Short mmCIF file of N, CA and C and ligand atoms in Angstrom, two decimals:
data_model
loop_
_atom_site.label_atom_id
_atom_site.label_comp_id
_atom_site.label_asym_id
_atom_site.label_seq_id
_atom_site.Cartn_x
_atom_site.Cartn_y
_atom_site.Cartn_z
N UNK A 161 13.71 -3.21 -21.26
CA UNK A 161 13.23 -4.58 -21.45
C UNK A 161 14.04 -5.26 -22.55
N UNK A 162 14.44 -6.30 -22.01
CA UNK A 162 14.84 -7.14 -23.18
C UNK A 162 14.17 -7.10 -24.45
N UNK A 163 14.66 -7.66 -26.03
CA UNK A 163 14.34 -7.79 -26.92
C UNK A 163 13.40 -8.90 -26.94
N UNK A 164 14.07 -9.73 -26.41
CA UNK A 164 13.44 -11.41 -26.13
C UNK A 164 12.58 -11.12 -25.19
N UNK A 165 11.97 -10.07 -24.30
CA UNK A 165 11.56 -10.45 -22.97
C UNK A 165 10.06 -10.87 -23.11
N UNK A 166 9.16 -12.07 -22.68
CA UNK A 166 7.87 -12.55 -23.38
C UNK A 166 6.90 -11.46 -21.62
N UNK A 167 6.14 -10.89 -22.32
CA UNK A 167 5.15 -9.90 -21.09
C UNK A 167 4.19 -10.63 -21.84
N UNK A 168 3.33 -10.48 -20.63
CA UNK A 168 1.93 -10.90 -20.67
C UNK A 168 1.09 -9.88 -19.77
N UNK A 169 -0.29 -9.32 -20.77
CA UNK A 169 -0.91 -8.74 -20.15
C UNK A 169 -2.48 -9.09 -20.12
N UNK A 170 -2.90 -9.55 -18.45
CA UNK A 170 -4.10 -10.33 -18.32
C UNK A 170 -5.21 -8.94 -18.05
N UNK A 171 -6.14 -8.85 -18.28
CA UNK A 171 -7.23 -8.12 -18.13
C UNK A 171 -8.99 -8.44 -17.79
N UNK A 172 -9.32 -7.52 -17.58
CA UNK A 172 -10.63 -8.23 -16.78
C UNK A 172 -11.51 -6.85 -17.69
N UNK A 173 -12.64 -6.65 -18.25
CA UNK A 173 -13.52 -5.92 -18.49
C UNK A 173 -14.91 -6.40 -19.04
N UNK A 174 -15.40 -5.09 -18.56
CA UNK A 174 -16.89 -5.56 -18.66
C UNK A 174 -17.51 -4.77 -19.29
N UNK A 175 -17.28 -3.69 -19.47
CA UNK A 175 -17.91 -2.20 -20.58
C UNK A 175 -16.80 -2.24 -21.70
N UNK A 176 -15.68 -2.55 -21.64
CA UNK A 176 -14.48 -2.38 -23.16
C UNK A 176 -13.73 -1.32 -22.41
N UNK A 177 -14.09 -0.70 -21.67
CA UNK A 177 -12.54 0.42 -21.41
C UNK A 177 -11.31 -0.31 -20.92
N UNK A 178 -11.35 -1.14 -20.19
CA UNK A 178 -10.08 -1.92 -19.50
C UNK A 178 -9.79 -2.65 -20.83
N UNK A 179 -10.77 -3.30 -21.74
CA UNK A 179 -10.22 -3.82 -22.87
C UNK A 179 -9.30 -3.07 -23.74
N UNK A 180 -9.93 -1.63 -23.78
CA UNK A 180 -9.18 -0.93 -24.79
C UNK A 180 -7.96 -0.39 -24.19
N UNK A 181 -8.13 -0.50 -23.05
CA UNK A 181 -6.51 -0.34 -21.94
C UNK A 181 -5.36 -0.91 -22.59
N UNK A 182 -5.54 -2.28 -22.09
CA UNK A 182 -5.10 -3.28 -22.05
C UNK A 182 -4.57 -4.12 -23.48
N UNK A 183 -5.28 -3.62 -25.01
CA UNK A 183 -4.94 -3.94 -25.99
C UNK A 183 -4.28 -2.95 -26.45
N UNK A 184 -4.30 -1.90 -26.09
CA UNK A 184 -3.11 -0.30 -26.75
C UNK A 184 -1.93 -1.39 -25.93
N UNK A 185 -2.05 -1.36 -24.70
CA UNK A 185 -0.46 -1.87 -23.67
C UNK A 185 0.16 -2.73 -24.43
N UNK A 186 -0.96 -4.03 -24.70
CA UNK A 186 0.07 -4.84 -25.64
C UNK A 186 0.17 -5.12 -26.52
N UNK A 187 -0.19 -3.67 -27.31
CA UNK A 187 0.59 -3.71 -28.36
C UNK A 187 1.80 -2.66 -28.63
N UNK A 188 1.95 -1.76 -27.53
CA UNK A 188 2.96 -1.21 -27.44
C UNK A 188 3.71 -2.11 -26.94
N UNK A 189 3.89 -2.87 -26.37
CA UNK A 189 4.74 -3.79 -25.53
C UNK A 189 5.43 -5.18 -26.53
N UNK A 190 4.48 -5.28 -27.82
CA UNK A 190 4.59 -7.02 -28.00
C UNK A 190 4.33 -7.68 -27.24
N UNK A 191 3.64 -7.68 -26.09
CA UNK A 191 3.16 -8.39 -25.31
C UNK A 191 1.54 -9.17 -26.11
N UNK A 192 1.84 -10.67 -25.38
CA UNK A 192 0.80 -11.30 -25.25
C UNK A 192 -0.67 -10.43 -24.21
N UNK A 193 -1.92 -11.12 -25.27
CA UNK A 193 -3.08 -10.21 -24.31
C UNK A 193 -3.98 -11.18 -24.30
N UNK A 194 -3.91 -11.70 -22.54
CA UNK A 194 -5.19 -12.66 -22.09
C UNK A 194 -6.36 -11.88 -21.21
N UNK A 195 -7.82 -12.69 -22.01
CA UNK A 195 -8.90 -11.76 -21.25
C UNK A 195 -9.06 -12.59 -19.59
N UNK A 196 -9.72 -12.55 -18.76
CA UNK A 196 -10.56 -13.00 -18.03
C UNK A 196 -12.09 -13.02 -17.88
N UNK A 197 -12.05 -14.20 -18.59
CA UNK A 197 -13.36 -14.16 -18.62
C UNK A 197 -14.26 -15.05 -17.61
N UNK A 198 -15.67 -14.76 -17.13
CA UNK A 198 -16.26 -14.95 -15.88
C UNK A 198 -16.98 -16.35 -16.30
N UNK A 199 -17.17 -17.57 -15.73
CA UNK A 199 -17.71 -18.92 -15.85
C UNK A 199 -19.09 -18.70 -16.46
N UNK A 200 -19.51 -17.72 -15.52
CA UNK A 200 -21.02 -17.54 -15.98
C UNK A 200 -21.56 -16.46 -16.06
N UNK A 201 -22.43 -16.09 -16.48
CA UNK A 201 -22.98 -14.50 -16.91
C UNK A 201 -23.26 -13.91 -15.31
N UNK A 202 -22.61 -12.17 -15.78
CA UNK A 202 -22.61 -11.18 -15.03
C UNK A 202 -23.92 -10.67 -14.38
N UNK A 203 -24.06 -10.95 -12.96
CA UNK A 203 -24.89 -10.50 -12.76
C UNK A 203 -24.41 -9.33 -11.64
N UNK A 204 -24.90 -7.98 -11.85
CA UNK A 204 -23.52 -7.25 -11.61
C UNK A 204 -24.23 -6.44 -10.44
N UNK A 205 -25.34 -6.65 -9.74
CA UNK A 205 -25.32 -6.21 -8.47
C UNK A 205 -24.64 -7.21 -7.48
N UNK A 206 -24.79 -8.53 -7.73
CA UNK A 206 -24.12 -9.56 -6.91
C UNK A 206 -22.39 -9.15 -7.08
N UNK A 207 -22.29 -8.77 -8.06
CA UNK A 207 -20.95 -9.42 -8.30
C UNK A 207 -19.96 -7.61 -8.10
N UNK A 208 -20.83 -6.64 -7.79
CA UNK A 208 -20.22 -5.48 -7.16
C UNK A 208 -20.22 -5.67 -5.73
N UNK A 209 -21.43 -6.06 -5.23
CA UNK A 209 -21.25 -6.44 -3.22
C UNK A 209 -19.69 -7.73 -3.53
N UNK A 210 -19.73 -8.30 -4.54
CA UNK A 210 -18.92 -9.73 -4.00
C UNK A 210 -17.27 -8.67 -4.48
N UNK A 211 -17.09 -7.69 -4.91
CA UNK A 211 -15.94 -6.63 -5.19
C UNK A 211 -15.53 -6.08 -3.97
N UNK A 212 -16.76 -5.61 -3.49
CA UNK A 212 -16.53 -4.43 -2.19
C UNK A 212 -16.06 -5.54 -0.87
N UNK A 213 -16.43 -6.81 -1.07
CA UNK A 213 -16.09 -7.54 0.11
C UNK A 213 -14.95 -8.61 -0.28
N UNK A 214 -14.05 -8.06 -0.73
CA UNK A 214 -13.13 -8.86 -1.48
C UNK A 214 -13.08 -10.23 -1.94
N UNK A 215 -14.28 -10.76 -2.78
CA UNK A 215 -14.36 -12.37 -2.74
C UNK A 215 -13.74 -12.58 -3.71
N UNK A 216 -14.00 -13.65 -4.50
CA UNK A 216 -13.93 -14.40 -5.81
C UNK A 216 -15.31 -15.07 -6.52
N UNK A 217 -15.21 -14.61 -7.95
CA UNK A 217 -16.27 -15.52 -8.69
C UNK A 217 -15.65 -16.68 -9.65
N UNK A 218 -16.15 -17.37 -9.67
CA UNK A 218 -15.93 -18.40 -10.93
C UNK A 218 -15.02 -17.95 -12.34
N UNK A 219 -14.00 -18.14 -13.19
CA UNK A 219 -13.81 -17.58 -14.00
C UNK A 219 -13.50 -18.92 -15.01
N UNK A 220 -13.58 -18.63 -16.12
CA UNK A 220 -13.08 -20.00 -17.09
C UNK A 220 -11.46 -20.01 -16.97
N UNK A 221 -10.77 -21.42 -17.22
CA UNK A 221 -9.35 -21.59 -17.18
C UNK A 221 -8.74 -20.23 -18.14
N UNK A 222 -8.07 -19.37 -17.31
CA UNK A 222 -7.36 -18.41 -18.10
C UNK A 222 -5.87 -18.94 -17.74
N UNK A 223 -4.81 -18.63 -18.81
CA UNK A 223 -3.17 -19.23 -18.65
C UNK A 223 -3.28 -17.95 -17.25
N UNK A 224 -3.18 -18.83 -16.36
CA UNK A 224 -2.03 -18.84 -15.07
C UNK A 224 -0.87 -19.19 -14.73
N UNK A 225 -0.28 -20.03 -15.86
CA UNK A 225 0.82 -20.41 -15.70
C UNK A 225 1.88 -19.53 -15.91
N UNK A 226 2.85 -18.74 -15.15
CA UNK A 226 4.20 -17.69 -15.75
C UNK A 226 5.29 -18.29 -15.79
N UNK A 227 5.38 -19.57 -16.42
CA UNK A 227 6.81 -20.20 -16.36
C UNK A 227 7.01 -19.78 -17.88
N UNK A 228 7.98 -18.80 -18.44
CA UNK A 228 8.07 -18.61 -19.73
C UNK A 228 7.55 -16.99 -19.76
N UNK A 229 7.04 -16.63 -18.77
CA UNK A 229 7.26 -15.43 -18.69
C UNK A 229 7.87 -14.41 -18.04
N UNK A 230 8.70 -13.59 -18.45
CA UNK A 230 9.36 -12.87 -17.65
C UNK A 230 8.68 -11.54 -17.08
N UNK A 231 7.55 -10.71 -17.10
CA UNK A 231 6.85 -10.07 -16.50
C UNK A 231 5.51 -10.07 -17.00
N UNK A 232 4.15 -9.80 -15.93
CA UNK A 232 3.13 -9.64 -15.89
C UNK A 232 2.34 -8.59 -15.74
N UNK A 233 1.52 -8.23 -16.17
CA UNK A 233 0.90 -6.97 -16.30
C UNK A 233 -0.41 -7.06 -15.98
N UNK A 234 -1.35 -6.70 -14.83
CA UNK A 234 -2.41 -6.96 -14.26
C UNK A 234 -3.30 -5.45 -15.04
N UNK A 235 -4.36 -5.81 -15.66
CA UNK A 235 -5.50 -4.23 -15.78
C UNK A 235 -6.73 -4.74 -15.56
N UNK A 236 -7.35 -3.95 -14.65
CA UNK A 236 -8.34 -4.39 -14.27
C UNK A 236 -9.11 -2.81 -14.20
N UNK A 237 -10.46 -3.30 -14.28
CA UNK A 237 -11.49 -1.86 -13.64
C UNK A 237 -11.36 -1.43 -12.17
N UNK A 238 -11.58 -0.48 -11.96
CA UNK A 238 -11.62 -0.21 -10.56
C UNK A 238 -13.47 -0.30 -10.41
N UNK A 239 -13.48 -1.52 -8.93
CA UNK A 239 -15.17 -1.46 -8.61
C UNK A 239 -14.59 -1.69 -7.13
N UNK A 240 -16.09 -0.47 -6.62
CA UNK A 240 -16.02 -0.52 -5.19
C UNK A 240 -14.60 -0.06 -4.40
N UNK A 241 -13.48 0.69 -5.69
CA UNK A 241 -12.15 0.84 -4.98
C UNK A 241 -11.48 -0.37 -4.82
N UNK A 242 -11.94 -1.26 -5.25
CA UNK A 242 -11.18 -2.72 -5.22
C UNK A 242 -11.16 -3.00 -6.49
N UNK A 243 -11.48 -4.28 -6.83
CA UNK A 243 -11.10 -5.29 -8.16
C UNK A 243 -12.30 -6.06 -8.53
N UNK A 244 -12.73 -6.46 -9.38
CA UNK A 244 -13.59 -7.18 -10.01
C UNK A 244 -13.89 -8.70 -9.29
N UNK A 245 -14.62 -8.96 -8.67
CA UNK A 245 -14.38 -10.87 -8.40
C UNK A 245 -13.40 -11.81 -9.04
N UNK A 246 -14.16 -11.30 -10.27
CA UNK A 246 -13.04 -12.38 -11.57
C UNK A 246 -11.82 -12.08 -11.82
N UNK A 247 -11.25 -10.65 -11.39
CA UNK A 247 -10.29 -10.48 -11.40
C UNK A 247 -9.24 -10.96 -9.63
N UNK A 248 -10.04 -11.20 -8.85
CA UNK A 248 -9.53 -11.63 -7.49
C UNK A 248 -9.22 -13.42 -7.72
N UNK A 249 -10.26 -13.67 -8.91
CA UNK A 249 -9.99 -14.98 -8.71
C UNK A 249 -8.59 -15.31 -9.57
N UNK A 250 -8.57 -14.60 -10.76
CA UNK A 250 -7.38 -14.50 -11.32
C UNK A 250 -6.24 -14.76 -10.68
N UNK A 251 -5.75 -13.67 -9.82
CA UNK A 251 -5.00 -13.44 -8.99
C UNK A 251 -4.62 -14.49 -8.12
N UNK A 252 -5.79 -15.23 -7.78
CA UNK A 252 -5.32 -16.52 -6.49
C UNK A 252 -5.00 -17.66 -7.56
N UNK A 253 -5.15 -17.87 -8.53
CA UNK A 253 -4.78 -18.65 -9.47
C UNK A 253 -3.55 -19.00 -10.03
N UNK A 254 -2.89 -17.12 -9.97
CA UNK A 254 -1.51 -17.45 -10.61
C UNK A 254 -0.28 -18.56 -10.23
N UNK A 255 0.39 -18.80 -11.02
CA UNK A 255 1.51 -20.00 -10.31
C UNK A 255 2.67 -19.67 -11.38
N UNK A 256 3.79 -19.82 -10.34
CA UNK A 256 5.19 -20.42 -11.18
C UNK A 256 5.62 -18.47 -11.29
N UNK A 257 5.15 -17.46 -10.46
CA UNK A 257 5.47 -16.21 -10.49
C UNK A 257 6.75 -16.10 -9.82
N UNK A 258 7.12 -16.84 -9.06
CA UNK A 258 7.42 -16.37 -7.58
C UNK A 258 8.85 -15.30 -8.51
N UNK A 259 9.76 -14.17 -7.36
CA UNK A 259 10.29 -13.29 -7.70
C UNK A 259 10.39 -12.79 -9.40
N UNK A 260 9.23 -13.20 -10.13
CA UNK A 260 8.98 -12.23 -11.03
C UNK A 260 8.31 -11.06 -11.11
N UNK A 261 8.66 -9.91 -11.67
CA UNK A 261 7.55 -8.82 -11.85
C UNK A 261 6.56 -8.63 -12.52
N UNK A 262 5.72 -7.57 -11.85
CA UNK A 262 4.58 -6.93 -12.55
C UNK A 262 4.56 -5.71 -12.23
N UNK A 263 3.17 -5.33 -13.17
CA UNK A 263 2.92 -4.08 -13.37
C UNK A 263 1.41 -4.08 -13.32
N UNK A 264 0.46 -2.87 -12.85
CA UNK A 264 -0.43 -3.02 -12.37
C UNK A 264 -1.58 -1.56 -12.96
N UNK A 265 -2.28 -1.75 -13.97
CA UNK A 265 -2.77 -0.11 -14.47
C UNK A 265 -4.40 -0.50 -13.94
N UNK A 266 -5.38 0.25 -13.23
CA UNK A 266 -6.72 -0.02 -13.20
C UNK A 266 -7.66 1.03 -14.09
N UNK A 267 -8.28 1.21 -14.37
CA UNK A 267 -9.04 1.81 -15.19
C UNK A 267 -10.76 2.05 -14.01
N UNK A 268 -10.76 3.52 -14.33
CA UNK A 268 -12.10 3.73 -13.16
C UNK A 268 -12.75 5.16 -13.70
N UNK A 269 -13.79 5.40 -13.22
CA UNK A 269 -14.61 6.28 -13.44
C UNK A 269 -13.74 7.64 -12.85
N UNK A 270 -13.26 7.73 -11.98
CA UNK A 270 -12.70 8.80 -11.19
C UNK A 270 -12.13 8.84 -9.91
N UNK A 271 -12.43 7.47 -9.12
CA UNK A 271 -11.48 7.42 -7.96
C UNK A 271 -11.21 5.74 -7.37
N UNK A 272 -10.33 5.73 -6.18
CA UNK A 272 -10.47 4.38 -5.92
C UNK A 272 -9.35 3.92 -6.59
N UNK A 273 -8.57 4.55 -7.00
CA UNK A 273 -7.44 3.93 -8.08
C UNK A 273 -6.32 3.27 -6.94
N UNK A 274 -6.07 3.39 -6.18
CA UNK A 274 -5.01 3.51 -5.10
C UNK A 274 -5.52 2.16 -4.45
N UNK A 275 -6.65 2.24 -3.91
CA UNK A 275 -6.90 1.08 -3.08
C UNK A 275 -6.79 -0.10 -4.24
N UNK A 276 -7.47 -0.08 -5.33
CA UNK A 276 -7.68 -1.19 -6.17
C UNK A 276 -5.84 -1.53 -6.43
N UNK A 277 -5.20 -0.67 -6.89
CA UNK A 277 -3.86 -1.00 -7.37
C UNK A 277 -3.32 -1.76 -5.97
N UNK A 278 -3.38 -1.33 -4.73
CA UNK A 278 -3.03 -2.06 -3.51
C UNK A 278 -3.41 -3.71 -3.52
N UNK A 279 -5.06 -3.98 -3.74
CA UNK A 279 -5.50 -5.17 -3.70
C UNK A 279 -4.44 -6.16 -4.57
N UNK A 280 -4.51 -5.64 -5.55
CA UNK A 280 -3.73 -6.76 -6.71
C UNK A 280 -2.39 -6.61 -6.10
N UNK A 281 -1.82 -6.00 -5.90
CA UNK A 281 -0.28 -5.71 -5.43
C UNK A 281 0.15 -6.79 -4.52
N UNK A 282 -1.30 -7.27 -3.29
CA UNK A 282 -1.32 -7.28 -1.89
C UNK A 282 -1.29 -8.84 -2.19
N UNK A 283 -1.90 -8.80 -3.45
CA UNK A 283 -2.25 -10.69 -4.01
C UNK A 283 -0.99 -11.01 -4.36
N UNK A 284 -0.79 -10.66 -5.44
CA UNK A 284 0.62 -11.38 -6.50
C UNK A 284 2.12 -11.47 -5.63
N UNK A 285 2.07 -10.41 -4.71
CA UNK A 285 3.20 -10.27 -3.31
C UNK A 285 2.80 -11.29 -2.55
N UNK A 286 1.63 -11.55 -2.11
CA UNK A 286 1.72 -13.08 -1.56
C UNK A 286 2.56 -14.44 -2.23
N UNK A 287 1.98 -14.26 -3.18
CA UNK A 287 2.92 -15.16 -4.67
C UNK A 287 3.92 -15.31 -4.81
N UNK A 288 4.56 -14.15 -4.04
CA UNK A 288 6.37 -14.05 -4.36
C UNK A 288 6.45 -13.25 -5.15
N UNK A 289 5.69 -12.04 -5.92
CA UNK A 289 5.96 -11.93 -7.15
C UNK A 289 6.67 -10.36 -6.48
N UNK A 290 7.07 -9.68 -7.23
CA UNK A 290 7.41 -8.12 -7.53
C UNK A 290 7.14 -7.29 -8.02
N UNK A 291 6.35 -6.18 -7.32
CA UNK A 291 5.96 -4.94 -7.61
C UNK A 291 6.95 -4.04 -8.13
N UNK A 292 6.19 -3.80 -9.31
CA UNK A 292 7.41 -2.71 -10.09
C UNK A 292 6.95 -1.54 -10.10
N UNK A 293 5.42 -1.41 -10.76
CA UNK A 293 4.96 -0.01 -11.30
C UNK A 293 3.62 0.27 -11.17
N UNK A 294 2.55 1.74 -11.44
CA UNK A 294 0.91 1.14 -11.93
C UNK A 294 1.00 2.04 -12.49
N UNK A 295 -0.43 2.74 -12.48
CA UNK A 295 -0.82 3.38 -13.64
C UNK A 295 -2.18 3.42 -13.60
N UNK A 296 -2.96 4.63 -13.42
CA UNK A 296 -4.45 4.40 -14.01
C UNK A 296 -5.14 5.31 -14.86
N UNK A 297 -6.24 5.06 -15.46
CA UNK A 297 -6.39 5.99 -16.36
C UNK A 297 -8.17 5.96 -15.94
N UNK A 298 -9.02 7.07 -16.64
CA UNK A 298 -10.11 7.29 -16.22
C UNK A 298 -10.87 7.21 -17.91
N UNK A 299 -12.24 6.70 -17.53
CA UNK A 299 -13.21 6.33 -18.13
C UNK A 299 -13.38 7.55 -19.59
N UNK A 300 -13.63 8.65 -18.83
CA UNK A 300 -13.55 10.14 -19.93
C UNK A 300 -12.54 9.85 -20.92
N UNK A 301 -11.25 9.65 -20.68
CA UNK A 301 -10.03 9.59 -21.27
C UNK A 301 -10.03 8.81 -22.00
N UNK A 302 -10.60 7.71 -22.04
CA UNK A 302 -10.16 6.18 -22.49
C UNK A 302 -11.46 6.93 -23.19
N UNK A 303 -12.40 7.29 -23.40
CA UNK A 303 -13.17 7.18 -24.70
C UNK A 303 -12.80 7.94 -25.38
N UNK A 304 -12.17 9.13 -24.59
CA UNK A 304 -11.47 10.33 -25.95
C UNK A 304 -10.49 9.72 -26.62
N UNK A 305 -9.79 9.11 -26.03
CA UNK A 305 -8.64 8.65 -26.43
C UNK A 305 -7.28 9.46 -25.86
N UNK A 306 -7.37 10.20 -25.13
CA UNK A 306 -6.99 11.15 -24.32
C UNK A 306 -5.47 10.52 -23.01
N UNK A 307 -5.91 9.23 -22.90
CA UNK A 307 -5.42 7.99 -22.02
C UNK A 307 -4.09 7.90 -22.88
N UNK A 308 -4.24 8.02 -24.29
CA UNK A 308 -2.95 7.61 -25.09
C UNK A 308 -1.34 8.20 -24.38
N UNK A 309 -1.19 9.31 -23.36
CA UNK A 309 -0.08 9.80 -22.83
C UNK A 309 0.44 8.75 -21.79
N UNK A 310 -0.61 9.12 -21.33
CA UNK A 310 -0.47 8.05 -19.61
C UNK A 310 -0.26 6.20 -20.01
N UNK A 311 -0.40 6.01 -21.14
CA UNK A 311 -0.40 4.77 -21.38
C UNK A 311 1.08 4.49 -22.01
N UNK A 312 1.66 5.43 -23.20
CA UNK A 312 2.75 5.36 -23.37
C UNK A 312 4.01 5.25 -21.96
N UNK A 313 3.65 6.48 -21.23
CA UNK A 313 4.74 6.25 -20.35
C UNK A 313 4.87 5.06 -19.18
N UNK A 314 4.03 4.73 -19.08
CA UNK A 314 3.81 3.33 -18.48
C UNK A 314 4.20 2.00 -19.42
N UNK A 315 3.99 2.11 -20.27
CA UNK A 315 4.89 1.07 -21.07
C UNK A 315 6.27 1.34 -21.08
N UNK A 316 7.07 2.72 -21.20
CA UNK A 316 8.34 2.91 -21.01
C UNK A 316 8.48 2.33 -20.19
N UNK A 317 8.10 2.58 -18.69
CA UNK A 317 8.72 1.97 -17.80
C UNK A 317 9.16 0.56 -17.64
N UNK A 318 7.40 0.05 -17.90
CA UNK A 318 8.10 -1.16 -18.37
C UNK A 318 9.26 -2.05 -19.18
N UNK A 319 9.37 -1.09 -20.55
CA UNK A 319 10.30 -1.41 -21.11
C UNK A 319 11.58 -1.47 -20.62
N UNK A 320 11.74 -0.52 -19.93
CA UNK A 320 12.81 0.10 -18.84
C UNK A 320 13.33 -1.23 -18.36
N UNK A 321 12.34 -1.76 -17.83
CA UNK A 321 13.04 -2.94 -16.79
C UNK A 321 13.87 -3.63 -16.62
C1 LIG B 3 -19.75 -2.48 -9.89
C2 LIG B 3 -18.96 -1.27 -10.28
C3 LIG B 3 -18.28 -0.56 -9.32
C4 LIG B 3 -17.52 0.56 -9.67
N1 LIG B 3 -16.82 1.24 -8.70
C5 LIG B 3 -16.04 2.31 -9.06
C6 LIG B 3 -15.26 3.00 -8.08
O1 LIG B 3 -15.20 2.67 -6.89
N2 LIG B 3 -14.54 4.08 -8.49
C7 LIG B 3 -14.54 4.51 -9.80
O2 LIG B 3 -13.87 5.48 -10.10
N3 LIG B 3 -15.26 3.86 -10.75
C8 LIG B 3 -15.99 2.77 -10.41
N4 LIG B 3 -16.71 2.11 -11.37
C9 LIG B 3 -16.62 2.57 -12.76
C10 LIG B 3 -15.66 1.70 -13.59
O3 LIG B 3 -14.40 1.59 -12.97
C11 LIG B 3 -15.47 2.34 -14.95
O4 LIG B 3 -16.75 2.47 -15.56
C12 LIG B 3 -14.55 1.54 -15.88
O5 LIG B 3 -14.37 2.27 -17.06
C13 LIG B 3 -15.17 0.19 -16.20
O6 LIG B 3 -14.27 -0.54 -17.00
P1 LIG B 3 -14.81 -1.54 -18.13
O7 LIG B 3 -15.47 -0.70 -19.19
O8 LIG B 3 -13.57 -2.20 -18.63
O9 LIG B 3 -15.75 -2.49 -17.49
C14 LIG B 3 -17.47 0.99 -11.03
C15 LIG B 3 -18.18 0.26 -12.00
C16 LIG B 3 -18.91 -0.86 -11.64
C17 LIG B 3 -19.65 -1.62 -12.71
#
């Protein structure tokens, strides 16, 4: 990665593990760290059926804009094997990506990592954008702190770029 190169890493959480993901990343990175946050309070049986059926919820204006950035970094929880609502809405939001990259880490209890990393992949590739890398890490880990391996080398890569 360039010296100059400006990353941005957007995140979605609702317990702090994707938070605490997502703030180790950028700060290994120098990367900028935007939350997503939801319009209105979680009501989280609705808003797990509205995961499993790939919708969107309401989210407040988060920077969607990537003109000025040269790669993006999606972390999200894994729910239902998919993505968060607020994090789907994210996603249809972005602009000004087109043939830029990303990178994609989900954070989950223990499975589902694969499909969820697909969803976001399946979005931002609509966008124009470019799939580079992912990465996930599990709930156990991220409280031990245990995640700290798997998180470094995923920032290499990035750096790599
Ligand atoms: C609605 C919902 C659905 C979930 N579905 C999955 C799942 O399919 N697979 C999994 O491994 N973990 C699943 N989890 C567990 C979360 O991915 C895990 O607790 C993660 O650490 C939550 O991140 P957060 O603390 O940033 O909110 C689910 C959690 C919620 C609330």
């Amino acid at each position: 990665m360039r010296i100059d190169m400006a990353s941005r890493v957007v995140y979605y959480s609702w317990k702090g593990h994707t938070e605490k993901v997502a703030t180790a990343l950028a700060k290994l990175l120098g990367a900028e760290l935007v939350r997503i946050e939801p319009d209105r309070e979680c009501r989280i049986g609705r808003e797990a059926m509205k995961a499993f059926l790939g919708m969107k919820s309401p989210i407040r204006p988060t920077k969607n804009d990537l003109s000025g950035i040269d790669a993006l970094i999606i972390a999200s929880p894994v729910w239902a094997g998919k993505v968060p609502p607020y994090v789907n809405a994210y996603l249809d939001s972005v602009r000004g990506g087109t043939g830029k990259p990303f990178h994609v880490i989900v954070e989950m209890g223990g499975r589902g990592d694969q499909s969820a990393i697909a969803r976001v992949r399946k979005a931002l590739e609509r966008k124009g954008m470019e799939f580079v890398s992912s990465a996930s890490t599990i709930e156990k880990d991220v409280e031990s702190g245990a995640f700290a391996g798997t998180l470094e080398q995923f920032a290499a890569g990035i750096r790599k770029q």
